[in-house]
PDB file of C-alpha atoms in Angstrom:
ATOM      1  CA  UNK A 288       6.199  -8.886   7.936  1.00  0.00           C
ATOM      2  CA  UNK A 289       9.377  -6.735   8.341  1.00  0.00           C
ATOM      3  CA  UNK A 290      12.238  -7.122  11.323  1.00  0.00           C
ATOM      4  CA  UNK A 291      10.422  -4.979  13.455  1.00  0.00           C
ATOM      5  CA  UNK A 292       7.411  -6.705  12.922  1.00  0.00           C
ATOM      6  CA  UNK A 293       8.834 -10.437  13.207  1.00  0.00           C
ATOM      7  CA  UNK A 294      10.167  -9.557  16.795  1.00  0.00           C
ATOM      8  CA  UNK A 295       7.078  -8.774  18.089  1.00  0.00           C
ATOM      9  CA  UNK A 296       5.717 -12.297  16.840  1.00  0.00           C
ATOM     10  CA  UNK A 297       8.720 -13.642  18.611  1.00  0.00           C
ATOM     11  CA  UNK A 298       8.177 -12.396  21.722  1.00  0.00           C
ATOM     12  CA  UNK A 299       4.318 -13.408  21.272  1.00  0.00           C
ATOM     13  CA  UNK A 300       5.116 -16.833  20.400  1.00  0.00           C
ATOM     14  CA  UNK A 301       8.036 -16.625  22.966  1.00  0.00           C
ATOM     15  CA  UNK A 302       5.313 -15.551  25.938  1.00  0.00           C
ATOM     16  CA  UNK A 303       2.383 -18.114  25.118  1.00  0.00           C
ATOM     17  CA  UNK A 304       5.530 -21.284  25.038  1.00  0.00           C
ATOM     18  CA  UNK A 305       6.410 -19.572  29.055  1.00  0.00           C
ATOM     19  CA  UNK A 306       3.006 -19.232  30.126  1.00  0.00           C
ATOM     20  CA  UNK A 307       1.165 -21.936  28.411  1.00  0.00           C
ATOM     21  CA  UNK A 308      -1.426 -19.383  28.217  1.00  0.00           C
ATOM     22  CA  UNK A 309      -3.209 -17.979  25.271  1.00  0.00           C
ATOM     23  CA  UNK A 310      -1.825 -14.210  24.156  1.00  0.00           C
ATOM     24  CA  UNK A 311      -4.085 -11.967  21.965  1.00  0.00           C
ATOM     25  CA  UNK A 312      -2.217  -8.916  20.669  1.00  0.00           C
ATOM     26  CA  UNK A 313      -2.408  -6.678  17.576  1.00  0.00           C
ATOM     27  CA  UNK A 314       0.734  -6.129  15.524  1.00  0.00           C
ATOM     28  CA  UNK A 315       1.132  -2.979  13.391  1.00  0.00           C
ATOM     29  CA  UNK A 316       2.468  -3.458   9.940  1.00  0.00           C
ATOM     30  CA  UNK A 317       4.895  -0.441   8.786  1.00  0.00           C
ATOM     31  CA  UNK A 318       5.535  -0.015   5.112  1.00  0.00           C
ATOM     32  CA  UNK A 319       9.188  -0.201   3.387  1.00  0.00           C
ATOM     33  CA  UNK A 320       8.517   3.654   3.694  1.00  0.00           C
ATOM     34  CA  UNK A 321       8.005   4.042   7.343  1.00  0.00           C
ATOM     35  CA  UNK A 322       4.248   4.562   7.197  1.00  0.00           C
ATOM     36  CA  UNK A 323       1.448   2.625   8.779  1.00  0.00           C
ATOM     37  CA  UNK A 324       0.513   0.424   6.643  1.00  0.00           C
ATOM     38  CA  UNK A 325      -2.048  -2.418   8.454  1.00  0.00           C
ATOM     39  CA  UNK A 326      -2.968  -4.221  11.901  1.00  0.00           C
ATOM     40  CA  UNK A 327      -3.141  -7.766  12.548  1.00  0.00           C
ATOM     41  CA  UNK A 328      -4.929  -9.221  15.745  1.00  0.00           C
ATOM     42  CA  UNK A 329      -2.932 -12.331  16.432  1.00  0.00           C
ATOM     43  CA  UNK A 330      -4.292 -15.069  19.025  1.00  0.00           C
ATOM     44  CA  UNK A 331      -1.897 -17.549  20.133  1.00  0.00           C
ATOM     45  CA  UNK A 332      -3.002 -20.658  21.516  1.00  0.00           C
ATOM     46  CA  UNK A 333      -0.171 -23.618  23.440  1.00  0.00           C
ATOM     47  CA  UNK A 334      -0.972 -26.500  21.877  1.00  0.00           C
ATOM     48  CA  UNK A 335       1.527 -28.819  24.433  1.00  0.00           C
ATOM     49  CA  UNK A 336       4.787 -27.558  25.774  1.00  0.00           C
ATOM     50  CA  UNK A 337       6.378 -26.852  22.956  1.00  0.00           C
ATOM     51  CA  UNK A 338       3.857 -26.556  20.130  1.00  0.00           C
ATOM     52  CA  UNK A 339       1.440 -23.277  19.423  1.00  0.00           C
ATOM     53  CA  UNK A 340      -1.332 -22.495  16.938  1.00  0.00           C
ATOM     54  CA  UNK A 341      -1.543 -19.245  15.966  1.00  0.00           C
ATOM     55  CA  UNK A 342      -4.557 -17.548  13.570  1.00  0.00           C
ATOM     56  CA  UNK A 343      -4.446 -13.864  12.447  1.00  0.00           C
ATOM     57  CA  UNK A 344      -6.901 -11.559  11.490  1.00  0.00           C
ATOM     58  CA  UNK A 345      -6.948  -8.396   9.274  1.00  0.00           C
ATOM     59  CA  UNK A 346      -7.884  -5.406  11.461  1.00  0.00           C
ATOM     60  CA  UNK A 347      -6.947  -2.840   9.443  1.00  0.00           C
ATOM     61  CA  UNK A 348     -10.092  -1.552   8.519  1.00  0.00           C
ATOM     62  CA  UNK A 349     -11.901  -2.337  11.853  1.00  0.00           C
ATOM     63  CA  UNK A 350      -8.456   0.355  13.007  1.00  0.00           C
ATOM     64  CA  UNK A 351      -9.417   2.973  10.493  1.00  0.00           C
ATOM     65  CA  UNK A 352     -12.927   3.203  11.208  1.00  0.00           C
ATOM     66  CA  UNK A 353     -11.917   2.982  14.604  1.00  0.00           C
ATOM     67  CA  UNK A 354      -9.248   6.159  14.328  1.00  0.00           C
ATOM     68  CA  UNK A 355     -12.159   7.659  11.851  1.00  0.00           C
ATOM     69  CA  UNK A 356     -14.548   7.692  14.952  1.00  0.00           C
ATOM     70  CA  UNK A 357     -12.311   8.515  17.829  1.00  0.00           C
ATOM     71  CA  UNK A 358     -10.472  11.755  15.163  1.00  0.00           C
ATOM     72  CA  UNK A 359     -14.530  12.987  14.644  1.00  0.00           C
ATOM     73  CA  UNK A 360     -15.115  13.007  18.033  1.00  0.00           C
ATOM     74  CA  UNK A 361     -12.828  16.032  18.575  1.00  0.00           C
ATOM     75  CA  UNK A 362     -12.587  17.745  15.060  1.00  0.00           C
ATOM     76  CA  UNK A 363     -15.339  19.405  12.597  1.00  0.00           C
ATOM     77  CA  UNK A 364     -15.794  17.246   9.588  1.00  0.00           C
ATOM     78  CA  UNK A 365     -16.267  19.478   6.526  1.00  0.00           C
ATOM     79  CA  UNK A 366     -13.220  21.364   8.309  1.00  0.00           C
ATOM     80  CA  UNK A 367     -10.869  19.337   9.808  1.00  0.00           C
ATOM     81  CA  UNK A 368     -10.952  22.081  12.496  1.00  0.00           C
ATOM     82  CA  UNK A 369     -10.696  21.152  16.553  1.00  0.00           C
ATOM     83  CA  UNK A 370     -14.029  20.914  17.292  1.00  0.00           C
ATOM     84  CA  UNK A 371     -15.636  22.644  20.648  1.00  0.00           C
ATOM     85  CA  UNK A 372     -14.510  19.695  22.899  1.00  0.00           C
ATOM     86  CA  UNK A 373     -11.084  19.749  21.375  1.00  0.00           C
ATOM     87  CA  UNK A 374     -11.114  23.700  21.720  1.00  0.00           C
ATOM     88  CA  UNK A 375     -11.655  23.222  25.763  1.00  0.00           C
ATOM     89  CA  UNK A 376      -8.532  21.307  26.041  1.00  0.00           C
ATOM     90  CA  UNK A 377      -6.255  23.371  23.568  1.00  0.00           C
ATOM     91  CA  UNK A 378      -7.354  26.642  25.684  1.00  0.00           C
ATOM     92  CA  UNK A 379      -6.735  24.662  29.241  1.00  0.00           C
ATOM     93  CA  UNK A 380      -3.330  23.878  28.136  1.00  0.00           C
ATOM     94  CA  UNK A 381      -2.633  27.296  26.670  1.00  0.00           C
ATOM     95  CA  UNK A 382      -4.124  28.421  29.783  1.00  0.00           C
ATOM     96  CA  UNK A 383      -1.126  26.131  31.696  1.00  0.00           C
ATOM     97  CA  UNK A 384       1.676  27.788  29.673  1.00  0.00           C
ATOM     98  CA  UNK A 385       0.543  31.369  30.680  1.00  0.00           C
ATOM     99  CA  UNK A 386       0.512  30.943  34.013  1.00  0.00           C
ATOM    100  CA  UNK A 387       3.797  29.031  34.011  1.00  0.00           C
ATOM    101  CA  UNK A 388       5.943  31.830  31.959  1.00  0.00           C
ATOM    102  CA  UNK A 389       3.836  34.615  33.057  1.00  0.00           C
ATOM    103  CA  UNK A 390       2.986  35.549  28.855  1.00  0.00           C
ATOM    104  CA  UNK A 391      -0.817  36.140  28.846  1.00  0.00           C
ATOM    105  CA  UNK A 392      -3.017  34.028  26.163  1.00  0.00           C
ATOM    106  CA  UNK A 393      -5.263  35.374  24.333  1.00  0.00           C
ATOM    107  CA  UNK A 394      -8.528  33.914  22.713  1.00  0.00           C
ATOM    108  CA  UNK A 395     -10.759  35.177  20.279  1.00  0.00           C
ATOM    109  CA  UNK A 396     -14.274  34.215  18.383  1.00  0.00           C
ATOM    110  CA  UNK A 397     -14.748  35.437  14.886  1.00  0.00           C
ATOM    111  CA  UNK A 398     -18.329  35.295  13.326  1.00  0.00           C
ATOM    112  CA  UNK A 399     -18.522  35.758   9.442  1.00  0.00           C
ATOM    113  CA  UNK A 400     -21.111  38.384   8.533  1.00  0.00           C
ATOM    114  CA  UNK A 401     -24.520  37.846   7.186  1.00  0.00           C
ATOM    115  CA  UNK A 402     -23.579  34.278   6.234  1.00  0.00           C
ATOM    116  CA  UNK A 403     -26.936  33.135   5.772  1.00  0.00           C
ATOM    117  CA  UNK A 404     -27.050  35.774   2.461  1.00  0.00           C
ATOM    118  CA  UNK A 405     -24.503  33.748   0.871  1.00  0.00           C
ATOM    119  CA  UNK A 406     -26.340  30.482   1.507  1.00  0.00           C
ATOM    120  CA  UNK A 407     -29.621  31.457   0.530  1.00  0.00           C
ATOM    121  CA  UNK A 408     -27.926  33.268  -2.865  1.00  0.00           C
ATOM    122  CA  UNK A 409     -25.714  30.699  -3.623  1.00  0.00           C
ATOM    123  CA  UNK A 410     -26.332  27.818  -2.465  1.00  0.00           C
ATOM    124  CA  UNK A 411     -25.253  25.523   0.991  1.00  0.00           C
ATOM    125  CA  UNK A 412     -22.521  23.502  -1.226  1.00  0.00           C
ATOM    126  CA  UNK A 413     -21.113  27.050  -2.256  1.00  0.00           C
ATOM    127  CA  UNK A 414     -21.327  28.136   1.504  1.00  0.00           C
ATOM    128  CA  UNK A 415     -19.378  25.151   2.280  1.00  0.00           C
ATOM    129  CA  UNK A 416     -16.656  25.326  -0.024  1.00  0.00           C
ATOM    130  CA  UNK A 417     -16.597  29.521   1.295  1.00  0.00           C
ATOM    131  CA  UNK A 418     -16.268  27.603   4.924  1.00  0.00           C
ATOM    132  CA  UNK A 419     -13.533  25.760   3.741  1.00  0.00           C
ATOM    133  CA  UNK A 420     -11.924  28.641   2.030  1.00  0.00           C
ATOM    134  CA  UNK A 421     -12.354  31.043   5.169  1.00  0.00           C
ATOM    135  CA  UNK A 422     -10.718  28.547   7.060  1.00  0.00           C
ATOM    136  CA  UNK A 423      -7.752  28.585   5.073  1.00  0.00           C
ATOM    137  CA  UNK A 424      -7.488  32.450   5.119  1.00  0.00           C
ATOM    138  CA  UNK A 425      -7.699  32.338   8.565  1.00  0.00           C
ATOM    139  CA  UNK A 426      -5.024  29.848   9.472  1.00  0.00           C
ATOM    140  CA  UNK A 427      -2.775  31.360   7.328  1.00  0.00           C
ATOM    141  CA  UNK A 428      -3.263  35.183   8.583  1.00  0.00           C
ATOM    142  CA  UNK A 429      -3.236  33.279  12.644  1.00  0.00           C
ATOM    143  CA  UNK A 430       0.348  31.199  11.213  1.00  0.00           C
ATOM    144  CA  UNK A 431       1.773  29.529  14.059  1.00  0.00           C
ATOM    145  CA  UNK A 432       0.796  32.019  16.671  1.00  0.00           C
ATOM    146  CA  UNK A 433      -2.388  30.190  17.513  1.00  0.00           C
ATOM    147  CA  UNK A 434      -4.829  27.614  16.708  1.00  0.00           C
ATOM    148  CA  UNK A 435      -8.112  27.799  14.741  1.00  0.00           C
ATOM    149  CA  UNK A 436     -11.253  26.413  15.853  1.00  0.00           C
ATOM    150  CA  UNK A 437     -14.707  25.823  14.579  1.00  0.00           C
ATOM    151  CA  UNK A 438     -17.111  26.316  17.230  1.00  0.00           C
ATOM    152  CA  UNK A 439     -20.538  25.784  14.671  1.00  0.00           C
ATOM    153  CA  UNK A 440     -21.891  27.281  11.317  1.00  0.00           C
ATOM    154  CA  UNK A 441     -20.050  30.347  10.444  1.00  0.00           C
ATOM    155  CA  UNK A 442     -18.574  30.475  14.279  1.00  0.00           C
ATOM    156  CA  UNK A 443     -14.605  29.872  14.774  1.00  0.00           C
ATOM    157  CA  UNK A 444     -12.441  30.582  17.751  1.00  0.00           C
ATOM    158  CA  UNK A 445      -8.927  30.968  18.278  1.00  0.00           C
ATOM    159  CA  UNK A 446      -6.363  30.599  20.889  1.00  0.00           C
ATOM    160  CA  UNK A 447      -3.235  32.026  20.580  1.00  0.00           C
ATOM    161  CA  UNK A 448      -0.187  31.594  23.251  1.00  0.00           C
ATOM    162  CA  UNK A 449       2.188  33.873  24.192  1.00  0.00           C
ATOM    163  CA  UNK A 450       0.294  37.261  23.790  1.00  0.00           C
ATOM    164  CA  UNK A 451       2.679  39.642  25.123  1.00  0.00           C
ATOM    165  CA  UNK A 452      -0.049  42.769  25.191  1.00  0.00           C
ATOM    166  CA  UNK A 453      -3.226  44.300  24.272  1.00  0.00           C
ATOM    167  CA  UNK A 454      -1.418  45.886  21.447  1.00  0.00           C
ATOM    168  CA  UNK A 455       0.013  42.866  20.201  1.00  0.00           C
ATOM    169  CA  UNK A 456      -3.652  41.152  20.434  1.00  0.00           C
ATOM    170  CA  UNK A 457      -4.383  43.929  18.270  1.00  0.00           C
ATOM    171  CA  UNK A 458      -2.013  43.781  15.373  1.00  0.00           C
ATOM    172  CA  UNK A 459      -3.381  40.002  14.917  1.00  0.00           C
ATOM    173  CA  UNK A 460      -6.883  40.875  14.785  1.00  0.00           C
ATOM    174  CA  UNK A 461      -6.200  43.677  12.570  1.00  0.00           C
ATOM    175  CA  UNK A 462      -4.335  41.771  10.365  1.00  0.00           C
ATOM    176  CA  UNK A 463      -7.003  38.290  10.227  1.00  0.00           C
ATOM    177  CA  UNK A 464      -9.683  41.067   9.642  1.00  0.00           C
ATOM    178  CA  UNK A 465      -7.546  42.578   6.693  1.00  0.00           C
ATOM    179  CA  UNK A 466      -7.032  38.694   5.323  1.00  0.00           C
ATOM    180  CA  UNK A 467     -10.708  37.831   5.532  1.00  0.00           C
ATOM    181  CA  UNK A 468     -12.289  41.409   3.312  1.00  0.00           C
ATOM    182  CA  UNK A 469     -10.033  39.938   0.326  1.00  0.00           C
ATOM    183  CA  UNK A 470     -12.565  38.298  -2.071  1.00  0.00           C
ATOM    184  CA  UNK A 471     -12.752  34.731  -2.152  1.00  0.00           C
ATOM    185  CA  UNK A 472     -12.768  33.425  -5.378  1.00  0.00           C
ATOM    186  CA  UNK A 473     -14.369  29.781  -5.336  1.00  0.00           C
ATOM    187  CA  UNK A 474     -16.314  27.781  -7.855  1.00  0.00           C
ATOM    188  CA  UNK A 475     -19.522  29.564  -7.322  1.00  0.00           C
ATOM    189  CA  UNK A 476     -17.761  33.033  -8.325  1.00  0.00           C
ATOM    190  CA  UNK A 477     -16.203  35.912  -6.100  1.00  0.00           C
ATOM    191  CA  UNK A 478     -17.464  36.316  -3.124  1.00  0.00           C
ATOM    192  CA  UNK A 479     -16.622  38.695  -0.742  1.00  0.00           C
ATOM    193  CA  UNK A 480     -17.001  38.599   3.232  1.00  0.00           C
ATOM    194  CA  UNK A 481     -16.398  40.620   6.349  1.00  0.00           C
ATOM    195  CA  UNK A 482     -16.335  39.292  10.169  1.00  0.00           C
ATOM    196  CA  UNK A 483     -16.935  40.179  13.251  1.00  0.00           C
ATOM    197  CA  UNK A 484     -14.674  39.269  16.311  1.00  0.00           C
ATOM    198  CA  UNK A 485     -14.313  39.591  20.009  1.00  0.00           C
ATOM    199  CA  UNK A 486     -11.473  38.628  22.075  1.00  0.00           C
ATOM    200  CA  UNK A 487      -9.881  38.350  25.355  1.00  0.00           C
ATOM    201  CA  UNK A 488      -6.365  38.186  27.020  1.00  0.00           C
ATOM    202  CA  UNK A 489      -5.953  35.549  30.179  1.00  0.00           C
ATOM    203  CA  UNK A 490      -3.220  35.588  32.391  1.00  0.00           C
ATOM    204  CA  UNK A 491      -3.953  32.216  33.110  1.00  0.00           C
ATOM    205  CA  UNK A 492      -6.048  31.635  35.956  1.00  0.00           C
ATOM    206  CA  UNK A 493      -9.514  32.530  34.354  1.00  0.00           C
ATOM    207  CA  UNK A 494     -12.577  29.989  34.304  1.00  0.00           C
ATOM    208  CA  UNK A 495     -12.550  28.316  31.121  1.00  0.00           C
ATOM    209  CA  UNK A 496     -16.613  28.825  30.889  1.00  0.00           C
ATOM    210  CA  UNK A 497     -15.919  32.908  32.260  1.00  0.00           C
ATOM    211  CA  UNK A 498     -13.917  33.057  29.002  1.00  0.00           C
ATOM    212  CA  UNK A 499     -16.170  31.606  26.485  1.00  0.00           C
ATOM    213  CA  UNK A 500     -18.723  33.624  27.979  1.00  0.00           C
ATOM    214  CA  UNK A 501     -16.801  36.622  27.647  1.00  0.00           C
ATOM    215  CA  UNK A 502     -15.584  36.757  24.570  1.00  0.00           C
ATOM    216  CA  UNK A 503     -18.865  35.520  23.044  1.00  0.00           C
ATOM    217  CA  UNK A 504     -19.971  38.866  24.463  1.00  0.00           C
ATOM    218  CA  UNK A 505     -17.182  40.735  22.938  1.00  0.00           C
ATOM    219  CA  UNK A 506     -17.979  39.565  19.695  1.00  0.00           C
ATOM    220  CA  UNK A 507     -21.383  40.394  20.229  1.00  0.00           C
ATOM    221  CA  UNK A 508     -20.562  43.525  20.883  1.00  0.00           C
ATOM    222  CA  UNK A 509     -18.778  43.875  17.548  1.00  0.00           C
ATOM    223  CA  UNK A 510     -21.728  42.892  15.495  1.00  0.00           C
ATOM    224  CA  UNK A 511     -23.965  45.437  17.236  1.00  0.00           C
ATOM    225  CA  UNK A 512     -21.228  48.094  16.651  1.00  0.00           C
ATOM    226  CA  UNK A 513     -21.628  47.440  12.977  1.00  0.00           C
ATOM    227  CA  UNK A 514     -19.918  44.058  12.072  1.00  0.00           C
ATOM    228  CA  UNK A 515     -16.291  44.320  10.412  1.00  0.00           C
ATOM    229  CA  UNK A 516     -14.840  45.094  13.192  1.00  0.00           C
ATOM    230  CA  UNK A 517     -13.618  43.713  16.785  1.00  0.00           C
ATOM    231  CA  UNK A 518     -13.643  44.139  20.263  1.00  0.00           C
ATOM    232  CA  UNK A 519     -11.226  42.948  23.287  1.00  0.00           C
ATOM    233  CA  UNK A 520     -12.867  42.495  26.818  1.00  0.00           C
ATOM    234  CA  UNK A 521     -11.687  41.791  30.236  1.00  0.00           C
ATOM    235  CA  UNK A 522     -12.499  38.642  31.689  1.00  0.00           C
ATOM    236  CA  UNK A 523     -13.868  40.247  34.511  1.00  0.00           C
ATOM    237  CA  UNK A 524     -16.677  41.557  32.178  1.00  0.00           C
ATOM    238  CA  UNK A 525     -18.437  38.460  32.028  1.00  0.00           C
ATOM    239  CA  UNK A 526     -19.033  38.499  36.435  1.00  0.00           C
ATOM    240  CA  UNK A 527     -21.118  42.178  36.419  1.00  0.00           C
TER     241      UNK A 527
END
């Protein structure tokens, strides 16, 4: 084990000799690199006042499933996307910042067109790898002015921070929708998609569920206008 590693033994050994009790703990192991690198449960049992017996026991894969479970509990897998849970608590604490520097968030839910087409022409693994591709586009046209959801299927959401107006709300969407009509050009061939998108600005104070309602509406709205396009609603619109 390294330095840092061998210290923490210490004081384990160190605590079980004080207490005469036994200590169970589980000891990280950090590669020459500075990476995790493994877990060991130790158990350290006083054998008389000045004697111990100590047994250890490779957790490291019992950790990664572990991480495995608790990282798919918030995230999409074929993604790697915040999940819906995960989206909740990325727009409550976006939510937080707005009302604390007074810069409105804004949130938006993007739908890719007539999806099901591409599945049933090219197949669910070429629909997947599209997914995967879309999600890319996306991220990149968003940058670091917001994070990239995927709500389910062909659904995604978006919050950005820090919106400082309608206009500015605008000049994003116009510029994700711009992104997204480029062809795609995946292992299946080119394929080419359009989306529909609806979106909302919150000063802060809004009803998490009175937003997700909304702009579910707003894209709605955008699909029955035609699909390609988006719309921005007030919050309010959701209450009449």
């Amino acid at each position: 084990v390294g330095e840092d590693q061998s210290a923490d033994l210490q004081r384990l050994f160190t605590l079980t000799i004080e207490t005469l009790e036994t200590q169970i703990a589980i000891i990280d192991l950090v590669s020459e690199v500075g990476g995790w690198a493994g877990a060991f449960e130790n158990t350290v049992v006083p054998v008389s006042d000045d004697r111990l017996l100590a047994t250890f026991r490779d957790v490291t894969e019992i950790r990664l499933e572990h991480d495995r479970l608790v990282w798919l509990a918030d995230h999409d897998h074929l993604t790697g996307l915040p999940n819906r849970r995960n989206l909740e608590q990325q727009m409550a604490a976006s939510l937080t910042r707005a009302r604390k520097t007074s810069t409105p968030a804004g949130f938006v839910f993007i739908d890719i067109d007539d999806f099901k087409a591409v599945n049933d022409s090219r197949g669910h693994d070429a629909g997947d790898v599209l997914l995967q591709a879309f999600v890319t586009r996306l991220q990149s046209a968003v940058r670091d002015q917001g994070i990239v959801a995927r709500l389910a299927g062909d659904e995604f959401a978006v919050v950005l921070d820090s919106v400082a107006s309608s206009a500015e709300l605008e000049s994003i969407l116009d510029h994700v929708m711009c992104e997204v009509r480029k062809p795609f050009d995946i292992s299946a061939g080119e394929i080419t998609v359009t989306c529909s998108a609806g979106a909302v600005l919150c000063a802060g104070d809004e009803a998490i569920t009175d937003i997700l309602r909304t702009t579910d509406k707003a894209m709605y709205r955008a699909k029955h206008a035609g699909k390609n396009c988006y719309r921005i609603t007030p919050v309010s619109a959701s209450k009449e």
